[in-house]
mmCIF file of N, CA and C in Angstrom:
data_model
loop_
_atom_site.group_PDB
_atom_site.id
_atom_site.type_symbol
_atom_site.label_atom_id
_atom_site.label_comp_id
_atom_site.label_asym_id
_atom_site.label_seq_id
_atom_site.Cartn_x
_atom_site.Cartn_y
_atom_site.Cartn_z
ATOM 1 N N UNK A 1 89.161 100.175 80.525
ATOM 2 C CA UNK A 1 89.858 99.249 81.394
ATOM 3 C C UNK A 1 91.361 99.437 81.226
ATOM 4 N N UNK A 2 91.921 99.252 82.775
ATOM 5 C CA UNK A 2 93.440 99.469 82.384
ATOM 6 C C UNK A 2 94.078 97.942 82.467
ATOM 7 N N UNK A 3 95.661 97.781 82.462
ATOM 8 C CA UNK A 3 95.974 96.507 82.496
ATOM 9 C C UNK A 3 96.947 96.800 83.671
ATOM 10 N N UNK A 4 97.027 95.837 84.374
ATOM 11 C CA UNK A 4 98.118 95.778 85.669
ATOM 12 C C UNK A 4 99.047 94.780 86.143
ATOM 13 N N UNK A 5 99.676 95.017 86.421
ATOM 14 C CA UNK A 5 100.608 94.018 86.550
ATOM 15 C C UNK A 5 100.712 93.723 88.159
ATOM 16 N N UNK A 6 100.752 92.394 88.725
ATOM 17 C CA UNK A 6 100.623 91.799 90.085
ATOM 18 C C UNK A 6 101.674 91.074 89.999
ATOM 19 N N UNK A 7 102.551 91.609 91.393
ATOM 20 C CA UNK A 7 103.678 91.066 91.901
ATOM 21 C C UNK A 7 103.981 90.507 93.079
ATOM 22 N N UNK A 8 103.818 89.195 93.015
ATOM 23 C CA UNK A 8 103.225 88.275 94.183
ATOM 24 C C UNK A 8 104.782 88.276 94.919
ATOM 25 N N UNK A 9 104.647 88.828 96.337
ATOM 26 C CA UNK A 9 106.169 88.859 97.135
ATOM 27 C C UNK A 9 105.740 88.454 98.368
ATOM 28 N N UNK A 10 106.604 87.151 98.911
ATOM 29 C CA UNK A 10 106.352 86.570 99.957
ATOM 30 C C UNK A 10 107.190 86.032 100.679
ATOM 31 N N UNK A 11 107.582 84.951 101.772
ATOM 32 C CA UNK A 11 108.671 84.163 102.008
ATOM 33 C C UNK A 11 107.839 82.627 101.741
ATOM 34 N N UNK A 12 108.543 82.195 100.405
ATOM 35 C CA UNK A 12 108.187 81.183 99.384
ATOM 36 C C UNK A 12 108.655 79.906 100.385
ATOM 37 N N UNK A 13 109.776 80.468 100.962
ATOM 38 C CA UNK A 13 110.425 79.181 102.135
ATOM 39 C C UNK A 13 109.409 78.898 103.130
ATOM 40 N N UNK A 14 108.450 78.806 103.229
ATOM 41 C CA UNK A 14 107.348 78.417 104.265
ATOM 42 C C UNK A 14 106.258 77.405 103.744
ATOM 43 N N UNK A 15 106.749 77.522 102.084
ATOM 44 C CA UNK A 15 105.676 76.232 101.322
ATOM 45 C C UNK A 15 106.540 74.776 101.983
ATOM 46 N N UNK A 16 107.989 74.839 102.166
ATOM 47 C CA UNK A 16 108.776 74.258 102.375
ATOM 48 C C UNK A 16 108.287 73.299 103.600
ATOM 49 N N UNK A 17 108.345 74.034 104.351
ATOM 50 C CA UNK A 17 107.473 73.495 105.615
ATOM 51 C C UNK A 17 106.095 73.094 106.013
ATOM 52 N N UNK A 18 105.457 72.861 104.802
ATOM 53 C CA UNK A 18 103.924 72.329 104.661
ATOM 54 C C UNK A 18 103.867 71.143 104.275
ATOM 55 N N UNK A 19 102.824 70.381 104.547
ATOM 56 C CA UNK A 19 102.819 68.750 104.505
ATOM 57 C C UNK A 19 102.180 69.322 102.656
ATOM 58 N N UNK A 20 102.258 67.663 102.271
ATOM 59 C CA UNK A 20 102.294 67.772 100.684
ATOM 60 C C UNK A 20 100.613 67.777 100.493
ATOM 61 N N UNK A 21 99.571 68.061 101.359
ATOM 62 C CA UNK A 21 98.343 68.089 101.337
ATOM 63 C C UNK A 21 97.944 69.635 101.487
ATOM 64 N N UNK A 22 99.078 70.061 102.543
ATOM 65 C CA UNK A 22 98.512 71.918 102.593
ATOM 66 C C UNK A 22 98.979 72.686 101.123
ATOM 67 N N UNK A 23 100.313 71.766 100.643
ATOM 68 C CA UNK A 23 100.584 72.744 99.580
ATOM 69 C C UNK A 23 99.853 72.330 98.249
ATOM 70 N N UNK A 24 99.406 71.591 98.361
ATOM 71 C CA UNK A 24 98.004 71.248 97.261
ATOM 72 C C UNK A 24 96.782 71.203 97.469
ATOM 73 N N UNK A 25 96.648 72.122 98.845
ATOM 74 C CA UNK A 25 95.488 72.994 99.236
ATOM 75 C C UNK A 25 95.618 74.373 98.803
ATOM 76 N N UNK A 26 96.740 74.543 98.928
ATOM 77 C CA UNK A 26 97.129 76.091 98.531
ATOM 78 C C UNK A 26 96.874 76.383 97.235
ATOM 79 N N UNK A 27 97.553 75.275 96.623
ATOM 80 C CA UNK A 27 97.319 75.549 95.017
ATOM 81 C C UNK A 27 96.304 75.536 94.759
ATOM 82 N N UNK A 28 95.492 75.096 95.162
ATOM 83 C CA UNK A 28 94.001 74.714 94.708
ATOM 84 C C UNK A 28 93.486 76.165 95.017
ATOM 85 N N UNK A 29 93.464 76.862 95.968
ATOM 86 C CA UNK A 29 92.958 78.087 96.297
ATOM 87 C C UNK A 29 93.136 78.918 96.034
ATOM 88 N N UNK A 30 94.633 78.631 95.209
ATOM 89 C CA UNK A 30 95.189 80.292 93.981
ATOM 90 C C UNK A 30 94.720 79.985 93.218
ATOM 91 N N UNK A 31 94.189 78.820 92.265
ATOM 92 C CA UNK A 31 93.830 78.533 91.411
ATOM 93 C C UNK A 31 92.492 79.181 91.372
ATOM 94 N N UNK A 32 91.528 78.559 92.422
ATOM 95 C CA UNK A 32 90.460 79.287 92.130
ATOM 96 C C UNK A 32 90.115 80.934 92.419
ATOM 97 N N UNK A 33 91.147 81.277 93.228
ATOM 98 C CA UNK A 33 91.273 82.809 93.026
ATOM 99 C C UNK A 33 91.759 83.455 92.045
ATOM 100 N N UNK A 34 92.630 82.820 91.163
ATOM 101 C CA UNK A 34 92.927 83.246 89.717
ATOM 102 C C UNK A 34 91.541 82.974 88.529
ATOM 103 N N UNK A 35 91.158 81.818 89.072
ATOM 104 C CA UNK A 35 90.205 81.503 88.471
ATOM 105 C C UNK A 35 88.506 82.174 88.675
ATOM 106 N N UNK A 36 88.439 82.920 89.543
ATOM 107 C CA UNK A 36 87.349 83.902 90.046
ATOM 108 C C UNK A 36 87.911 84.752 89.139
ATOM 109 N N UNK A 37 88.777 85.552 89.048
ATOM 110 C CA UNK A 37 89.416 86.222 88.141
ATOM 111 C C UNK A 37 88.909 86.640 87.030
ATOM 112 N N UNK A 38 89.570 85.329 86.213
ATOM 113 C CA UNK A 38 89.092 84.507 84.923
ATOM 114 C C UNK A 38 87.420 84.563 84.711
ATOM 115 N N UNK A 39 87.164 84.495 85.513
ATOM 116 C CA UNK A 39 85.300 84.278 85.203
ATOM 117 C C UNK A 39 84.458 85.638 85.416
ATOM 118 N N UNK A 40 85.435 86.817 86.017
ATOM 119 C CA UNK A 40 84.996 88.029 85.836
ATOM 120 C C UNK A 40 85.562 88.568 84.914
ATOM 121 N N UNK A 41 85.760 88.201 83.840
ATOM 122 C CA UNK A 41 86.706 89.055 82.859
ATOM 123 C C UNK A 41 87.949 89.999 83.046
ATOM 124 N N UNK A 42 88.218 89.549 84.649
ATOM 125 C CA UNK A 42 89.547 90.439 84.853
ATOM 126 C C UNK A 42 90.729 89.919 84.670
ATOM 127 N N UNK A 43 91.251 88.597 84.190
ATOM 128 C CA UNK A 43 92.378 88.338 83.958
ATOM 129 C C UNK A 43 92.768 88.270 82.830
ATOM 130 N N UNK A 44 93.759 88.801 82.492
ATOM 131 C CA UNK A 44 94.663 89.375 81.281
ATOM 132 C C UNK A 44 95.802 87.879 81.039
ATOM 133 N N UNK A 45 96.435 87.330 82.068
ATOM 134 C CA UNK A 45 97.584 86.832 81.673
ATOM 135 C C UNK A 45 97.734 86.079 82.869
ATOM 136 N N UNK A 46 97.670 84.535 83.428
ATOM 137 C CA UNK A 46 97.683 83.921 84.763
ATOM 138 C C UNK A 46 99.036 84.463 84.938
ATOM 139 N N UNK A 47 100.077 84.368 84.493
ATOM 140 C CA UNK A 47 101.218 84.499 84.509
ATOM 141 C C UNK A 47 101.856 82.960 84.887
ATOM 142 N N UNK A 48 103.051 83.225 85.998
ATOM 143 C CA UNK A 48 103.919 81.891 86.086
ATOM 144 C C UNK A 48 104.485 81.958 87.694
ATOM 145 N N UNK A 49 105.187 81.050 88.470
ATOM 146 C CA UNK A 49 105.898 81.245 89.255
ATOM 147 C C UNK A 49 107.236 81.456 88.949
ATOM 148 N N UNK A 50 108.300 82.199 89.655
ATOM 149 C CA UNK A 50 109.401 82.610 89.146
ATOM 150 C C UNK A 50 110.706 81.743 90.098
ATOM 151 N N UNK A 51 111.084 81.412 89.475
ATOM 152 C CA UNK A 51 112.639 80.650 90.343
ATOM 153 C C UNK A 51 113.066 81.382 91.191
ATOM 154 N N UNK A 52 113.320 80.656 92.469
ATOM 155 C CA UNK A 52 113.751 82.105 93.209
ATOM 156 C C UNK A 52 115.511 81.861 93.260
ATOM 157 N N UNK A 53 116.171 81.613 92.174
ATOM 158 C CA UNK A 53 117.250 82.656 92.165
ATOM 159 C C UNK A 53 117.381 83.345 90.600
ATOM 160 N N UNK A 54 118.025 84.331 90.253
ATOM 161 C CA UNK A 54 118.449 84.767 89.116
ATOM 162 C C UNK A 54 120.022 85.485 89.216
ATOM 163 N N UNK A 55 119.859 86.681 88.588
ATOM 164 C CA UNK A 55 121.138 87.117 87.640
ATOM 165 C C UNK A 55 120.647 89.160 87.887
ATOM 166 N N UNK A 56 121.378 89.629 89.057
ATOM 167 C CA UNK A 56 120.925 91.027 88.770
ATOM 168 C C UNK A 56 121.955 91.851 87.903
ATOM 169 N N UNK A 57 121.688 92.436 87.039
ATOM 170 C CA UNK A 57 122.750 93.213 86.061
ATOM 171 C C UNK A 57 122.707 94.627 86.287
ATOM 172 N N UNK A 58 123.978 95.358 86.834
ATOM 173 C CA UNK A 58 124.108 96.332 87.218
ATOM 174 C C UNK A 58 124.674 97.327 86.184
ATOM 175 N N UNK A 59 124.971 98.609 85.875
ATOM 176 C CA UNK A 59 125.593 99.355 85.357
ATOM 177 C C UNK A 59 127.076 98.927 85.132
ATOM 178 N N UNK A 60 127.362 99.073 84.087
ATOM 179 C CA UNK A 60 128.727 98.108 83.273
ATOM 180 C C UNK A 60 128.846 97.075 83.511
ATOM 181 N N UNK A 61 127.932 96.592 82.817
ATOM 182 C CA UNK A 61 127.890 94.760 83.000
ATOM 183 C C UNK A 61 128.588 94.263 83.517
ATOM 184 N N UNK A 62 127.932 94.760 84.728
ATOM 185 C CA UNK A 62 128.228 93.655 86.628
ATOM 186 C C UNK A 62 126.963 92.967 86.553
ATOM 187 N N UNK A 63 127.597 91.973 87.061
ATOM 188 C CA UNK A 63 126.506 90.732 86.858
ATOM 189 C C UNK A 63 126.510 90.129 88.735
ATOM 190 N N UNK A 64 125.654 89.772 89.094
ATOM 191 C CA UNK A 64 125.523 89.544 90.210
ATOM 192 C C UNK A 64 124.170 88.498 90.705
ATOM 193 N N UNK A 65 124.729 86.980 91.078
ATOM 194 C CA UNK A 65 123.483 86.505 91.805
ATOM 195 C C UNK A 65 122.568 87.383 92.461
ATOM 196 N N UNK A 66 121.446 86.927 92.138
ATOM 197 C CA UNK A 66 120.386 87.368 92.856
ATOM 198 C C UNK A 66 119.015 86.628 92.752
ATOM 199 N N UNK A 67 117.643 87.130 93.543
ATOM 200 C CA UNK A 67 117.974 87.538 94.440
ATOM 201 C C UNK A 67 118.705 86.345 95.456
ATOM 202 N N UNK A 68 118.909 87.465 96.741
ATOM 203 C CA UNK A 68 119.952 86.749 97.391
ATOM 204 C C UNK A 68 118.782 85.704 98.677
ATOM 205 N N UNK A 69 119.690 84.186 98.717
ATOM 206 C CA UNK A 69 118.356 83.646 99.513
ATOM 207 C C UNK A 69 118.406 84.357 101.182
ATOM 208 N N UNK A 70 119.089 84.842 101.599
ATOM 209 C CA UNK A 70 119.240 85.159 103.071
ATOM 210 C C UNK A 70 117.492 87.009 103.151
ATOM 211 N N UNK A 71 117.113 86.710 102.071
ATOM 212 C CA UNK A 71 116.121 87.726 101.468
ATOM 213 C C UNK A 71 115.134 86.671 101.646
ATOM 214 N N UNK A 72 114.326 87.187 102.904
ATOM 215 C CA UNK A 72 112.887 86.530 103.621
ATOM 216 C C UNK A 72 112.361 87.041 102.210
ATOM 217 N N UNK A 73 111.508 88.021 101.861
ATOM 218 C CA UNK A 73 110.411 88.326 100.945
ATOM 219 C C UNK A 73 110.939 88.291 99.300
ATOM 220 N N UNK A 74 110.481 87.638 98.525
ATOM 221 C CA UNK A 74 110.582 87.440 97.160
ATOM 222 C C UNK A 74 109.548 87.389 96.182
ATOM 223 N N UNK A 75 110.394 87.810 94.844
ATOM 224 C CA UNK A 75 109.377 87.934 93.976
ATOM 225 C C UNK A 75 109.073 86.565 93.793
ATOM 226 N N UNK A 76 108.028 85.885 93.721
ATOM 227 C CA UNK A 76 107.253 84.271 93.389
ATOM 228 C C UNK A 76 106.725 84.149 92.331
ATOM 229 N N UNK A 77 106.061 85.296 91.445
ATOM 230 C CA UNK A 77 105.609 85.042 90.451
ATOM 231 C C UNK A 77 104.681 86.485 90.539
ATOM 232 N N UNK A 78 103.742 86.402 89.541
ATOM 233 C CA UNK A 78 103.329 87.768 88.444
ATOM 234 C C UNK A 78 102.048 87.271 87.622
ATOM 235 N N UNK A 79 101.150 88.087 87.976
ATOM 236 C CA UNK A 79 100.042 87.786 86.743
ATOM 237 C C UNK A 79 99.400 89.259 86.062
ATOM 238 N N UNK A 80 99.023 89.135 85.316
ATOM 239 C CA UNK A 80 98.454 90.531 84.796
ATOM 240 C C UNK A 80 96.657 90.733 84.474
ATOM 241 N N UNK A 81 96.285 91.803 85.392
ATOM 242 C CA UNK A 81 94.996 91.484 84.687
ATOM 243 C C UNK A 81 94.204 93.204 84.693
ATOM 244 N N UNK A 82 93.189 92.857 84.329
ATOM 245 C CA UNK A 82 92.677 94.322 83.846
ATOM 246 C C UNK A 82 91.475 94.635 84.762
ATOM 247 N N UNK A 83 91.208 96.579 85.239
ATOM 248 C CA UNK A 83 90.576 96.704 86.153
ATOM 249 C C UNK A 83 90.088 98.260 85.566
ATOM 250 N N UNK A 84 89.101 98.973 85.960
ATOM 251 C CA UNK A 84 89.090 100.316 85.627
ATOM 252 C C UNK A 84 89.812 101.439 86.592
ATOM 253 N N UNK A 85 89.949 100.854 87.940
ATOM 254 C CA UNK A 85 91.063 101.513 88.501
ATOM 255 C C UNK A 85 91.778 100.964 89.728
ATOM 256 N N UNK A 86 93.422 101.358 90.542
ATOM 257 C CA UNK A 86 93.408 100.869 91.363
ATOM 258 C C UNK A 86 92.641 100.345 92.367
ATOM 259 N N UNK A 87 91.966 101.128 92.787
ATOM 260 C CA UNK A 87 90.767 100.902 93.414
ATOM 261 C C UNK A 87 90.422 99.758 93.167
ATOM 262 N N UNK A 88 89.708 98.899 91.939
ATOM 263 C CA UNK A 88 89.605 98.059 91.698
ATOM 264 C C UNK A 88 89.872 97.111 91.835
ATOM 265 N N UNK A 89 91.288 97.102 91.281
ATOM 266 C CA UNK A 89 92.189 95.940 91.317
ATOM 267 C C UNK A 89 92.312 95.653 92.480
ATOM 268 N N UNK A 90 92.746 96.545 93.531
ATOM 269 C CA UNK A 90 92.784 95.740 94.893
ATOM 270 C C UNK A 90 91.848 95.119 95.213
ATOM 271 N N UNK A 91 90.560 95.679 95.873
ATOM 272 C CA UNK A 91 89.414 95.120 95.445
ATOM 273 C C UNK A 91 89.410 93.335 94.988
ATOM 274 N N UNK A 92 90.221 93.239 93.741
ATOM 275 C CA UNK A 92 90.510 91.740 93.066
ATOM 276 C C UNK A 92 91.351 91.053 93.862
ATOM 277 N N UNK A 93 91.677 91.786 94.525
ATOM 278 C CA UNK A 93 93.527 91.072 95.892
ATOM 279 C C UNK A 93 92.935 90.067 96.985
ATOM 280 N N UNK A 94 91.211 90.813 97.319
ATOM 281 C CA UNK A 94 90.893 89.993 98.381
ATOM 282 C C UNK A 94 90.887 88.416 97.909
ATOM 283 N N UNK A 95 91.090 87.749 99.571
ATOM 284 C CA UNK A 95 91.343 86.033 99.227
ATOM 285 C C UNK A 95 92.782 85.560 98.887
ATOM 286 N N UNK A 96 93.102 86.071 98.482
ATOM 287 C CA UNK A 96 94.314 85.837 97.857
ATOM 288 C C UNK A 96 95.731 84.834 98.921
ATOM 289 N N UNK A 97 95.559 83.839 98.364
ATOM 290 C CA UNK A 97 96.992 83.056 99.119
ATOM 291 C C UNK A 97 98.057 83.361 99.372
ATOM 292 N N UNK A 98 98.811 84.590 98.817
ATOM 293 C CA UNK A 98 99.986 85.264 98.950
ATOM 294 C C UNK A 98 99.622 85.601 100.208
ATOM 295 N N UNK A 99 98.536 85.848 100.372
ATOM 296 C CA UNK A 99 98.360 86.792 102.432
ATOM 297 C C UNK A 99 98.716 85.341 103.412
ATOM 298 N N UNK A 100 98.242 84.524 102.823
ATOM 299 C CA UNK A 100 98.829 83.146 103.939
ATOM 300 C C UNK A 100 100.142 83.102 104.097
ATOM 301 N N UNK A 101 100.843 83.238 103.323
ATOM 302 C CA UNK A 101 102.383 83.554 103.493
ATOM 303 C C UNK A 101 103.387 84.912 103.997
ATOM 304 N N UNK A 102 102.265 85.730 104.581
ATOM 305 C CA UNK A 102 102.519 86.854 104.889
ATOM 306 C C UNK A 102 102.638 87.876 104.166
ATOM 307 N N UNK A 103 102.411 87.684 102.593
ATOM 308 C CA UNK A 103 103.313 88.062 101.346
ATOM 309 C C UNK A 103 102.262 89.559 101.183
ATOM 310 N N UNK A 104 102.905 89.968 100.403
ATOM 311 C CA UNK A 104 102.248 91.291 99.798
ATOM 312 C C UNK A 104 102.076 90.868 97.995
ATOM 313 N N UNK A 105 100.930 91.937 97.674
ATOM 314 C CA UNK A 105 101.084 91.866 96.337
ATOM 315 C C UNK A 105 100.990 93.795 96.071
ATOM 316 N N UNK A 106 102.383 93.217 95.084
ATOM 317 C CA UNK A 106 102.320 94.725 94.216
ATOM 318 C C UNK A 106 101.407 94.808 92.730
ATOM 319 N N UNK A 107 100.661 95.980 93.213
ATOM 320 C CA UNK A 107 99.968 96.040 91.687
ATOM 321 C C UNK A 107 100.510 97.512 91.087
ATOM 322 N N UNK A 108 100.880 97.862 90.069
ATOM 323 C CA UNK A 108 101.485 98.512 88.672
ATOM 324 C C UNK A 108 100.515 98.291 87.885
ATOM 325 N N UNK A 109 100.396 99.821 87.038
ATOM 326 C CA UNK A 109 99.482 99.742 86.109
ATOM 327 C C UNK A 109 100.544 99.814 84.576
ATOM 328 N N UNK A 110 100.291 99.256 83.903
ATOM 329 C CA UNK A 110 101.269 99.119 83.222
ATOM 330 C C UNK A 110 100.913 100.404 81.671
ATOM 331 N N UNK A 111 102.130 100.968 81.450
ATOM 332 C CA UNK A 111 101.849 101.977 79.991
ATOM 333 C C UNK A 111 102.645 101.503 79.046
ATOM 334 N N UNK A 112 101.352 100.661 78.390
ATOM 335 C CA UNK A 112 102.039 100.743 76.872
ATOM 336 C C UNK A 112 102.356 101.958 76.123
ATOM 337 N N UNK A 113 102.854 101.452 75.677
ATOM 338 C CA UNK A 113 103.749 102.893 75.082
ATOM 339 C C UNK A 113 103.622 102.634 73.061
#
């Protein structure tokens, strides 16, 4: 089994615009898609949601807001879990609530080193 890393990218500004019943429908439905996951032995790490602003650090410590909000698609958050191959893992993508938001998920296989 390998381990992978999932990079949930979407426009997060559209939870914004959901009554407070769709977005605790939503949650409920990542949950149990993380949680299907979980009950196949494929999740490694739920992970977290990520703030959507930070700090990008460039070559000679240039420091620079980021990302920038006028940026429709963002990173939202990250979970890690384990598969025997891409193939697979996508495979694990179906269902997934990030597609309600139009969002993509990146999967990376990650090398420990």
């Amino acid at each position: 089994m390998k381990d992978f890393l999932l990079i949930y990218r979407a426009d997060y500004s559209l939870l914004a615009t959901m009554a407070d019943d769709e977005r605790t429908a939503m949650t409920q439905r990542y949950m149990d898609w993380v949680g299907n996951m979980a009950a196949n032995d494929a999740l490694v790490e739920r992970g977290n949601r990520l703030a959507p602003t930070g700090r990008v650090v460039s070559k000679g410590d240039v420091v620079t807001n980021g990302p920038y909000t006028e940026v429709k698609e963002f990173i939202g958050g990250y979970s890690i879990i384990k598969a025997e191959s891409y193939e697979a893992a996508v495979a694990l993508m179906e269902g997934s609530p990030v597609f309600e938001l139009d969002g993509k998920i990146e999967i990376r296989e990650i090398n420990y080193i």
